[in-house]
Coordinates of C-alpha atoms in Angstrom, one line a residue:
M9 CA 0.0 0.0 -0.1
N10 CA 1.4 3.4 -0.9
R11 CA 0.0 5.4 2.0
F12 CA 1.7 7.1 4.7
L13 CA 0.1 5.7 8.1
S14 CA 0.9 5.9 11.8
H15 CA 3.4 8.1 13.5
A16 CA 6.7 8.0 15.0
T17 CA 9.0 10.5 16.9
N18 CA 12.7 10.6 16.2
R19 CA 15.5 12.6 17.7
I20 CA 17.3 15.3 15.6
D21 CA 21.2 14.6 15.5
A22 CA 24.1 17.2 16.3
K23 CA 24.0 18.2 12.6
G24 CA 20.4 18.9 12.4
R25 CA 19.3 15.8 10.6
V26 CA 16.5 13.3 11.4
S27 CA 15.9 9.8 10.2
V28 CA 12.7 9.6 8.3
P29 CA 10.8 6.4 9.6
S30 CA 11.5 3.4 7.4
M31 CA 7.7 2.9 6.9
F32 CA 7.7 6.3 5.2
R33 CA 10.9 5.7 3.3
A34 CA 9.4 2.5 1.9
V35 CA 6.4 4.5 0.5
L36 CA 8.7 7.0 -1.0
A37 CA 10.7 4.3 -2.5
R38 CA 7.8 2.3 -3.9
S39 CA 6.6 5.7 -5.6
A40 CA 10.1 6.5 -6.8
V41 CA 10.3 9.8 -5.1
E42 CA 13.6 11.4 -5.4
E43 CA 12.6 14.9 -4.3
L44 CA 10.1 15.9 -1.8
Y45 CA 7.8 18.9 -2.1
V46 CA 7.6 20.4 1.3
W47 CA 4.9 22.9 2.4
Q48 CA 3.6 24.7 5.5
D49 CA 0.4 23.2 6.4
F50 CA -2.6 25.4 5.8
V51 CA -4.2 24.6 9.2
F52 CA -1.8 22.9 11.7
P53 CA 1.6 24.0 13.1
A54 CA 3.2 21.2 10.9
V55 CA 5.2 20.9 7.7
S56 CA 3.8 18.6 5.1
M57 CA 5.8 16.4 2.7
A58 CA 5.1 14.4 -0.5
G59 CA 6.3 13.6 -3.9
P60 CA 6.1 16.4 -6.7
E61 CA 2.9 15.0 -7.8
V62 CA 1.2 16.9 -4.8
L63 CA 2.6 20.2 -6.2
E64 CA 1.2 19.2 -9.5
R65 CA -2.3 18.6 -8.1
F66 CA -2.2 21.9 -6.3
E67 CA -1.0 23.8 -9.5
R68 CA -3.8 22.2 -11.5
M69 CA -6.4 23.5 -8.9
I70 CA -4.7 27.0 -9.2
G71 CA -4.7 26.7 -12.9
S72 CA -8.5 26.0 -13.1
Q73 CA -9.3 29.2 -11.6
D74 CA -9.2 32.8 -12.9
P75 CA -5.5 33.6 -12.6
F76 CA -6.4 37.1 -11.4
S77 CA -8.9 36.1 -8.8
A78 CA -8.0 36.5 -5.0
E79 CA -8.5 32.8 -4.4
A80 CA -6.0 31.7 -7.1
N81 CA -3.5 34.3 -5.8
K82 CA -4.0 33.3 -2.1
M83 CA -3.5 29.6 -3.1
S84 CA -0.3 30.3 -5.0
L85 CA 1.0 32.3 -2.1
L86 CA 0.5 29.4 0.3
I87 CA 1.7 26.7 -2.3
H88 CA 4.6 28.4 -3.8
G89 CA 5.5 31.0 -1.1
G90 CA 5.2 28.5 1.6
G91 CA 6.9 25.6 -0.1
V92 CA 10.3 24.2 -0.9
F93 CA 12.0 21.0 -2.4
M94 CA 14.0 18.9 -0.2
K95 CA 15.9 15.6 -0.6
L96 CA 16.8 12.8 1.9
D97 CA 20.4 12.1 2.2
G98 CA 21.9 8.5 1.2
E99 CA 20.9 7.1 4.8
G100 CA 17.3 8.4 4.7
R101 CA 17.7 11.4 6.9
L102 CA 16.2 14.8 6.4
L103 CA 18.0 18.2 7.3
V104 CA 15.6 20.1 9.8
T105 CA 16.1 23.5 8.3
D106 CA 15.0 26.9 9.6
F107 CA 12.0 26.6 7.2
I108 CA 10.9 23.7 9.1
R109 CA 11.9 24.8 12.7
D110 CA 10.4 28.4 12.4
F111 CA 7.0 27.2 11.2
T112 CA 6.7 24.2 13.7
S113 CA 8.8 25.1 16.8
I114 CA 10.6 21.8 16.4
T115 CA 13.7 21.7 18.5
D116 CA 15.3 18.4 19.4
K117 CA 12.8 15.9 18.2
V118 CA 10.4 15.4 15.3
T119 CA 7.1 13.5 15.2
F120 CA 6.4 12.2 11.7
A121 CA 2.5 11.7 11.2
G122 CA 1.1 9.8 8.3
R123 CA -1.6 11.7 6.3
G124 CA -2.4 9.3 3.5
D125 CA -0.9 10.7 0.4
H126 CA 1.7 12.8 2.4
F127 CA 3.2 13.0 5.9
Q128 CA 3.8 15.8 8.3
L129 CA 6.5 16.9 10.7
W130 CA 5.3 18.2 14.1
E131 CA 6.8 19.3 17.3
P132 CA 6.0 16.2 19.5
A133 CA 4.0 17.8 22.2
A134 CA 1.9 19.9 19.6
F135 CA 1.1 16.6 17.7
E136 CA 0.0 14.8 20.8
E137 CA -2.2 17.8 21.9
M138 CA -3.8 18.1 18.6
Q139 CA -4.4 14.3 18.0
S140 CA -5.9 14.3 21.6
Q141 CA -8.2 17.3 20.8
A142 CA -9.3 15.8 17.5
R143 CA -10.1 12.5 19.4
K144 CA -12.2 14.3 22.0
E145 CA -14.0 16.3 19.5
R146 CA -14.8 13.2 17.6
T147 CA -16.0 11.5 20.6
A148 CA -18.1 14.3 21.8
R149 CA -20.0 14.3 18.2
S150 CA -20.8 10.4 18.6

């Protein structure tokens, strides 16, 4: 299955790198992803990562709108202005850059969270809090 599922927390090393969980690397390998499109999440204090096909999907959505519309411009600002490309090193590690740290408040550990067609990087306590809140809200509706 080519889906990012589950979550894991890993420590950032002295050089600012973190190992991407093997279950996520396996999905990337099966999809032959060599470069990750990384964007600041639109709702959560997390950074999202996926293969470049996600950027292409976002750009099709933008392209289907009037290029002068406020909606298309706002979407481009989020997708292009809030995104970068990154690569894993040969050992499956990712450099935790200022782009990631500044948006997520990540310091010494990273929680990787599967989101189906992409995965996210979270500050561990923020992830736990958001997951707990989502569970409580879901239970309250039942």
